[in-house]
PDB file of C-alpha atoms in Angstrom:
ATOM      1  CA  MET A   1      28.070   9.187  12.154  1.00  0.00           C
ATOM      2  CA  VAL A   2      27.552   6.062  13.368  1.00  0.00           C
ATOM      3  CA  PHE A   3      26.275   4.227  10.128  1.00  0.00           C
ATOM      4  CA  THR A   4      23.819   0.944  10.211  1.00  0.00           C
ATOM      5  CA  SER A   5      25.093  -0.164   6.350  1.00  0.00           C
ATOM      6  CA  GLU A   6      28.084  -0.451   4.257  1.00  0.00           C
ATOM      7  CA  VAL A   7      28.738  -0.748   0.365  1.00  0.00           C
ATOM      8  CA  SER A   8      32.107  -1.301  -0.981  1.00  0.00           C
ATOM      9  CA  ILE A   9      33.315  -0.166  -4.385  1.00  0.00           C
ATOM     10  CA  GLY A  10      36.658  -1.219  -6.646  1.00  0.00           C
ATOM     11  CA  VAL A  11      37.211  -0.010  -9.961  1.00  0.00           C
ATOM     12  CA  HIS A  12      39.390  -1.820 -12.078  1.00  0.00           C
ATOM     13  CA  ARG A  13      40.441  -2.462 -15.697  1.00  0.00           C
ATOM     14  CA  SER A  14      39.123  -6.206 -14.816  1.00  0.00           C
ATOM     15  CA  PRO A  15      36.289  -7.319 -12.972  1.00  0.00           C
ATOM     16  CA  MET A  16      38.136  -9.784 -11.234  1.00  0.00           C
ATOM     17  CA  GLU A  17      40.402  -7.144  -9.800  1.00  0.00           C
ATOM     18  CA  ALA A  18      37.732  -4.894  -9.242  1.00  0.00           C
ATOM     19  CA  LEU A  19      35.351  -7.655  -7.165  1.00  0.00           C
ATOM     20  CA  ASP A  20      38.529  -8.564  -5.205  1.00  0.00           C
ATOM     21  CA  VAL A  21      39.467  -4.614  -4.442  1.00  0.00           C
ATOM     22  CA  ALA A  22      35.531  -4.157  -2.898  1.00  0.00           C
ATOM     23  CA  LEU A  23      35.278  -7.181  -1.538  1.00  0.00           C
ATOM     24  CA  SER A  24      38.611  -6.427   0.370  1.00  0.00           C
ATOM     25  CA  ARG A  25      37.714  -3.349   1.460  1.00  0.00           C
ATOM     26  CA  LEU A  26      34.609  -4.407   3.680  1.00  0.00           C
ATOM     27  CA  GLN A  27      34.604  -3.435   7.128  1.00  0.00           C
ATOM     28  CA  THR A  28      31.617  -5.603   8.377  1.00  0.00           C
ATOM     29  CA  SER A  29      32.287  -8.721   8.320  1.00  0.00           C
ATOM     30  CA  LEU A  30      30.863 -10.855   5.695  1.00  0.00           C
ATOM     31  CA  GLU A  31      28.413 -13.481   7.265  1.00  0.00           C
ATOM     32  CA  VAL A  32      29.402 -16.909   5.383  1.00  0.00           C
ATOM     33  CA  PRO A  33      28.186 -20.792   5.798  1.00  0.00           C
ATOM     34  CA  ARG A  34      30.354 -22.574   8.384  1.00  0.00           C
ATOM     35  CA  ARG A  35      30.157 -26.009   6.060  1.00  0.00           C
ATOM     36  CA  PRO A  36      30.027 -26.303   2.893  1.00  0.00           C
ATOM     37  CA  THR A  37      26.964 -25.193   1.103  1.00  0.00           C
ATOM     38  CA  LYS A  38      24.860 -24.594  -2.617  1.00  0.00           C
ATOM     39  CA  VAL A  39      25.979 -21.106  -3.669  1.00  0.00           C
ATOM     40  CA  LEU A  40      22.777 -19.480  -5.748  1.00  0.00           C
ATOM     41  CA  ILE A  41      23.661 -16.793  -8.067  1.00  0.00           C
ATOM     42  CA  LYS A  42      21.234 -14.358 -10.074  1.00  0.00           C
ATOM     43  CA  PRO A  43      22.364 -12.428 -12.766  1.00  0.00           C
ATOM     44  CA  SER A  44      20.062 -10.004 -14.698  1.00  0.00           C
ATOM     45  CA  ILE A  45      19.503 -11.593 -18.299  1.00  0.00           C
ATOM     46  CA  TYR A  46      16.939  -9.780 -19.104  1.00  0.00           C
ATOM     47  CA  ASP A  47      17.226 -10.151 -23.072  1.00  0.00           C
ATOM     48  CA  PRO A  48      20.856 -11.191 -24.746  1.00  0.00           C
ATOM     49  CA  ARG A  49      19.672  -9.224 -27.940  1.00  0.00           C
ATOM     50  CA  LEU A  50      19.483  -5.667 -25.473  1.00  0.00           C
ATOM     51  CA  VAL A  51      22.476  -4.365 -23.665  1.00  0.00           C
ATOM     52  CA  GLY A  52      22.437  -3.651 -19.820  1.00  0.00           C
ATOM     53  CA  ASN A  53      22.746  -7.486 -18.885  1.00  0.00           C
ATOM     54  CA  THR A  54      25.315  -9.242 -16.288  1.00  0.00           C
ATOM     55  CA  HIS A  55      28.407  -9.339 -18.036  1.00  0.00           C
ATOM     56  CA  VAL A  56      29.429 -13.073 -17.875  1.00  0.00           C
ATOM     57  CA  SER A  57      33.284 -11.717 -16.707  1.00  0.00           C
ATOM     58  CA  VAL A  58      31.382 -10.563 -13.408  1.00  0.00           C
ATOM     59  CA  VAL A  59      29.849 -13.793 -12.787  1.00  0.00           C
ATOM     60  CA  LYS A  60      33.173 -15.879 -13.629  1.00  0.00           C
ATOM     61  CA  ALA A  61      35.315 -13.211 -10.824  1.00  0.00           C
ATOM     62  CA  VAL A  62      32.282 -13.855  -8.889  1.00  0.00           C
ATOM     63  CA  LEU A  63      32.560 -17.368  -8.943  1.00  0.00           C
ATOM     64  CA  ASN A  64      36.253 -17.373  -8.146  1.00  0.00           C
ATOM     65  CA  ALA A  65      35.454 -14.782  -5.296  1.00  0.00           C
ATOM     66  CA  PHE A  66      32.956 -17.398  -3.963  1.00  0.00           C
ATOM     67  CA  LYS A  67      34.461 -20.958  -4.970  1.00  0.00           C
ATOM     68  CA  THR A  68      35.509 -21.961  -1.208  1.00  0.00           C
ATOM     69  CA  LEU A  69      31.432 -21.646  -0.207  1.00  0.00           C
ATOM     70  CA  GLY A  70      30.734 -25.154  -2.099  1.00  0.00           C
ATOM     71  CA  PRO A  71      29.328 -25.562  -5.411  1.00  0.00           C
ATOM     72  CA  ALA A  72      27.270 -22.723  -6.940  1.00  0.00           C
ATOM     73  CA  VAL A  73      23.703 -22.796  -8.852  1.00  0.00           C
ATOM     74  CA  ILE A  74      23.207 -19.970 -11.791  1.00  0.00           C
ATOM     75  CA  VAL A  75      19.977 -19.313 -11.920  1.00  0.00           C
ATOM     76  CA  GLU A  76      17.632 -17.120 -14.024  1.00  0.00           C
ATOM     77  CA  SER A  77      13.759 -17.805 -15.649  1.00  0.00           C
ATOM     78  CA  ASP A  78      12.011 -17.227 -18.517  1.00  0.00           C
ATOM     79  CA  ASN A  79      10.461 -14.527 -19.940  1.00  0.00           C
ATOM     80  CA  PRO A  80       8.560 -13.392 -22.873  1.00  0.00           C
ATOM     81  CA  ARG A  81      11.154 -12.419 -24.746  1.00  0.00           C
ATOM     82  CA  ARG A  82      13.507 -15.243 -24.481  1.00  0.00           C
ATOM     83  CA  ARG A  83      13.972 -18.482 -22.821  1.00  0.00           C
ATOM     84  CA  ALA A  84      16.889 -19.000 -19.723  1.00  0.00           C
ATOM     85  CA  ILE A  85      18.328 -21.764 -21.625  1.00  0.00           C
ATOM     86  CA  ASP A  86      19.023 -19.275 -24.481  1.00  0.00           C
ATOM     87  CA  ALA A  87      19.922 -16.059 -22.668  1.00  0.00           C
ATOM     88  CA  PHE A  88      22.734 -18.306 -20.853  1.00  0.00           C
ATOM     89  CA  GLN A  89      23.794 -19.092 -24.346  1.00  0.00           C
ATOM     90  CA  GLN A  90      23.404 -16.132 -25.977  1.00  0.00           C
ATOM     91  CA  SER A  91      25.681 -14.347 -23.026  1.00  0.00           C
ATOM     92  CA  GLY A  92      28.241 -16.374 -22.972  1.00  0.00           C
ATOM     93  CA  TYR A  93      26.990 -18.257 -19.208  1.00  0.00           C
ATOM     94  CA  ASN A  94      27.381 -21.756 -21.065  1.00  0.00           C
ATOM     95  CA  SER A  95      31.241 -21.436 -20.981  1.00  0.00           C
ATOM     96  CA  LEU A  96      31.098 -21.174 -17.170  1.00  0.00           C
ATOM     97  CA  PHE A  97      29.634 -24.797 -17.086  1.00  0.00           C
ATOM     98  CA  ASN A  98      31.784 -27.388 -14.941  1.00  0.00           C
ATOM     99  CA  PRO A  99      31.313 -30.377 -12.345  1.00  0.00           C
ATOM    100  CA  ASP A 100      31.366 -26.951  -9.728  1.00  0.00           C
ATOM    101  CA  VAL A 101      28.558 -24.890 -11.746  1.00  0.00           C
ATOM    102  CA  SER A 102      25.391 -25.682 -13.056  1.00  0.00           C
ATOM    103  CA  LEU A 103      22.888 -23.244 -15.015  1.00  0.00           C
ATOM    104  CA  VAL A 104      19.513 -24.126 -14.259  1.00  0.00           C
ATOM    105  CA  ASN A 105      16.142 -22.354 -15.517  1.00  0.00           C
ATOM    106  CA  LEU A 106      13.993 -21.924 -12.393  1.00  0.00           C
ATOM    107  CA  SER A 107      10.580 -21.934 -14.939  1.00  0.00           C
ATOM    108  CA  GLU A 108      11.220 -25.492 -15.035  1.00  0.00           C
ATOM    109  CA  LEU A 109      11.826 -26.770 -11.562  1.00  0.00           C
ATOM    110  CA  ASP A 110       9.544 -28.416  -8.971  1.00  0.00           C
ATOM    111  CA  THR A 111       8.273 -25.776  -6.952  1.00  0.00           C
ATOM    112  CA  THR A 112       6.685 -24.952  -3.107  1.00  0.00           C
ATOM    113  CA  VAL A 113       3.992 -22.886  -1.792  1.00  0.00           C
ATOM    114  CA  VAL A 114       6.568 -20.871   0.120  1.00  0.00           C
ATOM    115  CA  LYS A 115       4.575 -18.204   2.419  1.00  0.00           C
ATOM    116  CA  MET A 116       5.148 -14.689   2.070  1.00  0.00           C
ATOM    117  CA  PRO A 117       4.781 -11.125   4.174  1.00  0.00           C
ATOM    118  CA  GLY A 118       0.920 -10.564   2.087  1.00  0.00           C
ATOM    119  CA  ASN A 119       1.876  -6.919   0.651  1.00  0.00           C
ATOM    120  CA  PHE A 120       1.123  -8.809  -2.665  1.00  0.00           C
ATOM    121  CA  PHE A 121       2.111 -12.576  -2.170  1.00  0.00           C
ATOM    122  CA  LYS A 122       0.321 -14.584   1.098  1.00  0.00           C
ATOM    123  CA  GLU A 123       1.713 -17.769  -0.209  1.00  0.00           C
ATOM    124  CA  HIS A 124       3.388 -18.437  -3.664  1.00  0.00           C
ATOM    125  CA  LYS A 125       4.868 -21.639  -5.850  1.00  0.00           C
ATOM    126  CA  MET A 126       8.017 -20.602  -5.917  1.00  0.00           C
ATOM    127  CA  PRO A 127      11.169 -23.511  -7.000  1.00  0.00           C
ATOM    128  CA  THR A 128      11.887 -25.728  -4.373  1.00  0.00           C
ATOM    129  CA  ILE A 129      15.721 -25.251  -4.960  1.00  0.00           C
ATOM    130  CA  LEU A 130      14.977 -21.204  -3.544  1.00  0.00           C
ATOM    131  CA  THR A 131      13.941 -22.770  -0.157  1.00  0.00           C
ATOM    132  CA  GLU A 132      16.764 -25.134   0.183  1.00  0.00           C
ATOM    133  CA  GLU A 133      19.645 -24.015   2.629  1.00  0.00           C
ATOM    134  CA  HIS A 134      22.036 -21.764   0.011  1.00  0.00           C
ATOM    135  CA  PHE A 135      24.161 -18.787   0.105  1.00  0.00           C
ATOM    136  CA  PHE A 136      22.608 -16.426  -2.118  1.00  0.00           C
ATOM    137  CA  ILE A 137      24.564 -13.718  -4.010  1.00  0.00           C
ATOM    138  CA  ASN A 138      22.603 -11.306  -5.996  1.00  0.00           C
ATOM    139  CA  VAL A 139      24.302 -10.040  -9.255  1.00  0.00           C
ATOM    140  CA  PRO A 140      22.128  -7.476 -10.784  1.00  0.00           C
ATOM    141  CA  THR A 141      23.348  -4.371 -13.430  1.00  0.00           C
ATOM    142  CA  VAL A 142      21.551  -0.924 -13.096  1.00  0.00           C
ATOM    143  CA  LYS A 143      19.276   0.582 -15.626  1.00  0.00           C
ATOM    144  CA  LEU A 144      16.485   3.299 -15.585  1.00  0.00           C
ATOM    145  CA  GLU A 145      13.247   1.588 -15.877  1.00  0.00           C
ATOM    146  CA  PRO A 146      11.102   4.649 -15.779  1.00  0.00           C
ATOM    147  CA  ASP A 147       7.778   3.072 -16.812  1.00  0.00           C
ATOM    148  CA  ILE A 148       8.376   0.317 -14.223  1.00  0.00           C
ATOM    149  CA  CYS A 149      10.172   1.065 -10.717  1.00  0.00           C
ATOM    150  CA  THR A 150      12.172   4.083 -12.054  1.00  0.00           C
ATOM    151  CA  ILE A 151      15.498   2.179 -11.446  1.00  0.00           C
ATOM    152  CA  GLY A 152      16.116  -1.641 -11.977  1.00  0.00           C
ATOM    153  CA  GLY A 153      19.000  -2.605  -9.682  1.00  0.00           C
ATOM    154  CA  GLY A 154      19.277  -5.807  -6.842  1.00  0.00           C
ATOM    155  CA  ILE A 155      15.875  -5.380  -5.495  1.00  0.00           C
ATOM    156  CA  LYS A 156      14.407  -5.710  -8.898  1.00  0.00           C
ATOM    157  CA  ASN A 157      16.458  -8.288  -9.622  1.00  0.00           C
ATOM    158  CA  LEU A 158      14.668 -10.871  -7.283  1.00  0.00           C
ATOM    159  CA  PHE A 159      11.185 -10.210  -9.413  1.00  0.00           C
ATOM    160  CA  GLY A 160      12.965 -12.809 -11.814  1.00  0.00           C
ATOM    161  CA  LEU A 161      12.819 -15.693  -9.091  1.00  0.00           C
ATOM    162  CA  ILE A 162       9.195 -15.945  -9.856  1.00  0.00           C
ATOM    163  CA  PRO A 163       8.905 -18.498 -12.089  1.00  0.00           C
ATOM    164  CA  GLU A 164       6.063 -17.455 -14.437  1.00  0.00           C
ATOM    165  CA  VAL A 165       6.716 -16.762 -17.693  1.00  0.00           C
ATOM    166  CA  GLU A 166       4.364 -13.947 -17.928  1.00  0.00           C
ATOM    167  CA  LYS A 167       5.711 -11.265 -15.078  1.00  0.00           C
ATOM    168  CA  SER A 168       4.239  -8.457 -16.274  1.00  0.00           C
ATOM    169  CA  VAL A 169       0.600  -9.700 -14.766  1.00  0.00           C
ATOM    170  CA  TYR A 170       2.539  -8.620 -11.677  1.00  0.00           C
ATOM    171  CA  HIS A 171       3.548  -4.698 -12.987  1.00  0.00           C
ATOM    172  CA  GLN A 172       0.828  -2.673 -11.707  1.00  0.00           C
ATOM    173  CA  ARG A 173       1.755  -3.442  -8.038  1.00  0.00           C
ATOM    174  CA  ILE A 174       5.344  -4.014  -8.700  1.00  0.00           C
ATOM    175  CA  ASP A 175       5.860  -2.192  -4.816  1.00  0.00           C
ATOM    176  CA  ASP A 176       4.306  -4.773  -3.096  1.00  0.00           C
ATOM    177  CA  VAL A 177       5.586  -8.113  -4.958  1.00  0.00           C
ATOM    178  CA  LEU A 178       9.166  -6.656  -4.320  1.00  0.00           C
ATOM    179  CA  MET A 179       8.813  -6.259  -0.839  1.00  0.00           C
ATOM    180  CA  ASP A 180       7.460 -10.039  -1.017  1.00  0.00           C
ATOM    181  CA  LEU A 181      10.833 -11.250  -2.441  1.00  0.00           C
ATOM    182  CA  LEU A 182      12.898  -9.355  -0.409  1.00  0.00           C
ATOM    183  CA  ALA A 183      11.455 -10.391   2.677  1.00  0.00           C
ATOM    184  CA  VAL A 184      11.338 -14.135   1.923  1.00  0.00           C
ATOM    185  CA  PHE A 185      14.374 -14.146  -0.185  1.00  0.00           C
ATOM    186  CA  ARG A 186      16.790 -11.576   0.602  1.00  0.00           C
ATOM    187  CA  PRO A 187      19.999 -12.160  -0.861  1.00  0.00           C
ATOM    188  CA  GLN A 188      23.162 -12.614   1.593  1.00  0.00           C
ATOM    189  CA  MET A 189      25.398 -10.251  -0.776  1.00  0.00           C
ATOM    190  CA  THR A 190      24.635  -8.002  -3.588  1.00  0.00           C
ATOM    191  CA  ILE A 191      27.015  -7.320  -6.450  1.00  0.00           C
ATOM    192  CA  VAL A 192      26.320  -5.072  -8.984  1.00  0.00           C
ATOM    193  CA  ASP A 193      27.826  -5.211 -12.357  1.00  0.00           C
ATOM    194  CA  LEU A 194      28.804  -1.543 -12.948  1.00  0.00           C
ATOM    195  CA  THR A 195      31.653  -2.270 -15.777  1.00  0.00           C
ATOM    196  CA  SER A 196      29.353  -0.346 -18.145  1.00  0.00           C
ATOM    197  CA  LEU A 197      26.214   1.648 -17.536  1.00  0.00           C
ATOM    198  CA  VAL A 198      23.376   1.659 -20.224  1.00  0.00           C
ATOM    199  CA  ILE A 199      22.908   5.840 -21.086  1.00  0.00           C
ATOM    200  CA  GLY A 200      18.928   5.949 -22.609  1.00  0.00           C
ATOM    201  CA  ASP A 201      16.839   3.647 -23.746  1.00  0.00           C
ATOM    202  CA  ARG A 202      18.281  -0.091 -23.768  1.00  0.00           C
ATOM    203  CA  ILE A 203      16.688  -0.584 -27.430  1.00  0.00           C
ATOM    204  CA  GLU A 204      19.396   2.581 -28.463  1.00  0.00           C
ATOM    205  CA  GLU A 205      22.165   0.446 -27.555  1.00  0.00           C
ATOM    206  CA  VAL A 206      24.585   3.139 -25.836  1.00  0.00           C
ATOM    207  CA  THR A 207      26.367   2.348 -22.908  1.00  0.00           C
ATOM    208  CA  LYS A 208      29.570   4.190 -21.229  1.00  0.00           C
ATOM    209  CA  GLU A 209      32.876   2.568 -19.693  1.00  0.00           C
ATOM    210  CA  ILE A 210      32.632   2.457 -15.836  1.00  0.00           C
ATOM    211  CA  GLY A 211      34.763  -0.682 -14.418  1.00  0.00           C
ATOM    212  CA  ALA A 212      33.061  -0.804 -11.372  1.00  0.00           C
ATOM    213  CA  ILE A 213      31.712  -3.429  -8.870  1.00  0.00           C
ATOM    214  CA  VAL A 214      30.124  -2.034  -5.920  1.00  0.00           C
ATOM    215  CA  VAL A 215      29.046  -4.584  -3.035  1.00  0.00           C
ATOM    216  CA  GLY A 216      27.216  -4.981   0.127  1.00  0.00           C
ATOM    217  CA  ALA A 217      25.116  -7.445   2.418  1.00  0.00           C
ATOM    218  CA  ASP A 218      22.108  -4.421   2.594  1.00  0.00           C
ATOM    219  CA  PRO A 219      20.694  -5.186  -0.711  1.00  0.00           C
ATOM    220  CA  VAL A 220      18.393  -1.849  -0.259  1.00  0.00           C
ATOM    221  CA  ALA A 221      21.506   0.147   0.923  1.00  0.00           C
ATOM    222  CA  VAL A 222      23.327  -0.766  -2.663  1.00  0.00           C
ATOM    223  CA  ASP A 223      20.394   0.289  -4.631  1.00  0.00           C
ATOM    224  CA  ALA A 224      20.584   3.738  -2.560  1.00  0.00           C
ATOM    225  CA  PHE A 225      23.633   4.395  -3.087  1.00  0.00           C
ATOM    226  CA  CYS A 226      23.485   3.110  -7.015  1.00  0.00           C
ATOM    227  CA  ALA A 227      20.429   5.371  -7.182  1.00  0.00           C
ATOM    228  CA  ASP A 228      22.812   8.400  -6.197  1.00  0.00           C
ATOM    229  CA  LEU A 229      25.357   7.983  -8.880  1.00  0.00           C
ATOM    230  CA  LEU A 230      23.095   8.321 -11.392  1.00  0.00           C
ATOM    231  CA  GLY A 231      21.277  11.232  -9.763  1.00  0.00           C
ATOM    232  CA  ILE A 232      18.642  10.178  -8.448  1.00  0.00           C
ATOM    233  CA  ASP A 233      16.942  10.665  -4.720  1.00  0.00           C
ATOM    234  CA  ALA A 234      16.670   6.939  -2.875  1.00  0.00           C
ATOM    235  CA  ILE A 235      13.538   8.531  -1.201  1.00  0.00           C
ATOM    236  CA  ALA A 236      11.811   8.919  -4.289  1.00  0.00           C
ATOM    237  CA  VAL A 237      11.968   5.464  -5.581  1.00  0.00           C
ATOM    238  CA  SER A 238       9.373   4.189  -4.668  1.00  0.00           C
ATOM    239  CA  HIS A 239      10.226   0.354  -3.819  1.00  0.00           C
ATOM    240  CA  LEU A 240      13.656   1.481  -1.977  1.00  0.00           C
ATOM    241  CA  ARG A 241      11.356   4.191   0.684  1.00  0.00           C
ATOM    242  CA  ARG A 242       8.525   1.135   1.298  1.00  0.00           C
ATOM    243  CA  ALA A 243      11.655  -1.184   1.891  1.00  0.00           C
ATOM    244  CA  TYR A 244      13.481   1.343   4.156  1.00  0.00           C
ATOM    245  CA  GLU A 245       9.868   2.235   5.679  1.00  0.00           C
ATOM    246  CA  LEU A 246       9.398  -1.513   6.355  1.00  0.00           C
ATOM    247  CA  GLY A 247      12.477  -2.478   8.575  1.00  0.00           C
ATOM    248  CA  LEU A 248      14.357  -4.151   5.118  1.00  0.00           C
ATOM    249  CA  GLY A 249      17.397  -1.896   4.851  1.00  0.00           C
ATOM    250  CA  GLU A 250      19.073   1.350   4.765  1.00  0.00           C
ATOM    251  CA  ILE A 251      18.494   4.404   2.443  1.00  0.00           C
ATOM    252  CA  VAL A 252      19.841   7.492   3.916  1.00  0.00           C
ATOM    253  CA  LEU A 253      23.156   8.036   2.557  1.00  0.00           C
ATOM    254  CA  ASP A 254      24.694   9.875   5.564  1.00  0.00           C
ATOM    255  CA  ARG A 255      24.007   6.509   7.075  1.00  0.00           C
ATOM    256  CA  ILE A 256      26.030   4.529   4.223  1.00  0.00           C
ATOM    257  CA  ARG A 257      29.904   3.776   5.210  1.00  0.00           C
ATOM    258  CA  VAL A 258      30.911   3.697   1.728  1.00  0.00           C
ATOM    259  CA  SER A 259      34.558   1.759   1.216  1.00  0.00           C
ATOM    260  CA  GLY A 260      36.570   2.591  -1.003  1.00  0.00           C
ATOM    261  CA  THR A 261      39.830   5.227  -1.723  1.00  0.00           C
ATOM    262  CA  ALA A 262      38.458   9.186  -1.962  1.00  0.00           C
ATOM    263  CA  THR A 263      40.475   8.420  -5.613  1.00  0.00           C
ATOM    264  CA  GLN A 264      37.784   5.671  -6.831  1.00  0.00           C
ATOM    265  CA  LYS A 265      34.716   7.274  -4.963  1.00  0.00           C
ATOM    266  CA  GLN A 266      35.690  11.134  -7.315  1.00  0.00           C
ATOM    267  CA  LYS A 267      36.203   8.379 -10.230  1.00  0.00           C
ATOM    268  CA  LEU A 268      33.256   6.623  -9.906  1.00  0.00           C
ATOM    269  CA  LEU A 269      30.727   9.111  -9.289  1.00  0.00           C
ATOM    270  CA  GLU A 270      32.565  11.730 -12.115  1.00  0.00           C
ATOM    271  CA  ALA A 271      32.011   8.043 -14.140  1.00  0.00           C
ATOM    272  CA  CYS A 272      28.695   7.727 -13.903  1.00  0.00           C
ATOM    273  CA  LYS A 273      27.320  11.352 -14.619  1.00  0.00           C
ATOM    274  CA  HIS A 274      25.725  11.274 -18.448  1.00  0.00           C
TER     275      HIS A 274
END
C-alpha cells in the first residue's frame, strides 16, 4: 500500500504524555524552521461556557513540545458569544502567559488585504500577523456540527482566523470559505485535542473521556481520520470531499498511514464509539 499522508495517535493519562507519544511515532519528518521563528497556535474556544473547547492542558503540552522553535502566540478572534480576551480568561489560558507566550485577539489586530483562490474570497482583509513568517499549529477539537458542516475539526477551526465578529454571514457558503482559508493559511501541524469527546449537542454538556491526541501534517487527512472515528465517511463531509478534489489533502483512509500501536488504535476506536 502506498501512503500519501500520515496521522499519529497517542493515548495516555495526560495530554503531555499523549502528545509526546504521538509526535515520537510520526514516520514522516516534520518540516520545522531552521532558525527561530514565531509559533502561531490556534485553539478552538467557541464558547467557554460550553463543552468541546480545546483544553488549556493540551495547549500547554503543545507549547512544551515546540518551545525550541521560538516565541509562541496563541490566537483567537471575537464572535457574537464572547470576546477572545474573555474566552482566554475563562478557559484558563491566562495561566500560559509568560515572556515567551502571548495571547492575541485577531479581531483587534491590524489587517492586510490577502489574495485568495476565489472559491468565496478573491481577497479579504486578514490579520497581518497571519501573513508574517511563522510556524502554524492548529489545535482543534472534534465535534458534530450537523447544522453547519457535519463535523467540526481542524479545517473548521480555521474559520476562527477571520477577524470579523459576525462570521455567521459566511455559513451559507462555508465550504467555499474554508477552502480559501485552507489554501492560504494551511497549518504546518494539526494537533487534535481528543482528551474528551462531546456526546450529542454541546448545550447538554455530556462528554466522554478519551485521553487521546491525534497529530498530522496533512490537515485534511487528520480530519478524515477523526471523522472515521465518529463513524462518519469523509466522502460524505462536503468540505472534506471538496478539499480532496482540490488537491489540498487526503481523505481515502487506505492511503493514510496511522502510526501507533495496534492496542492504542483499537483503544481509541472503541473509546470513540457512543
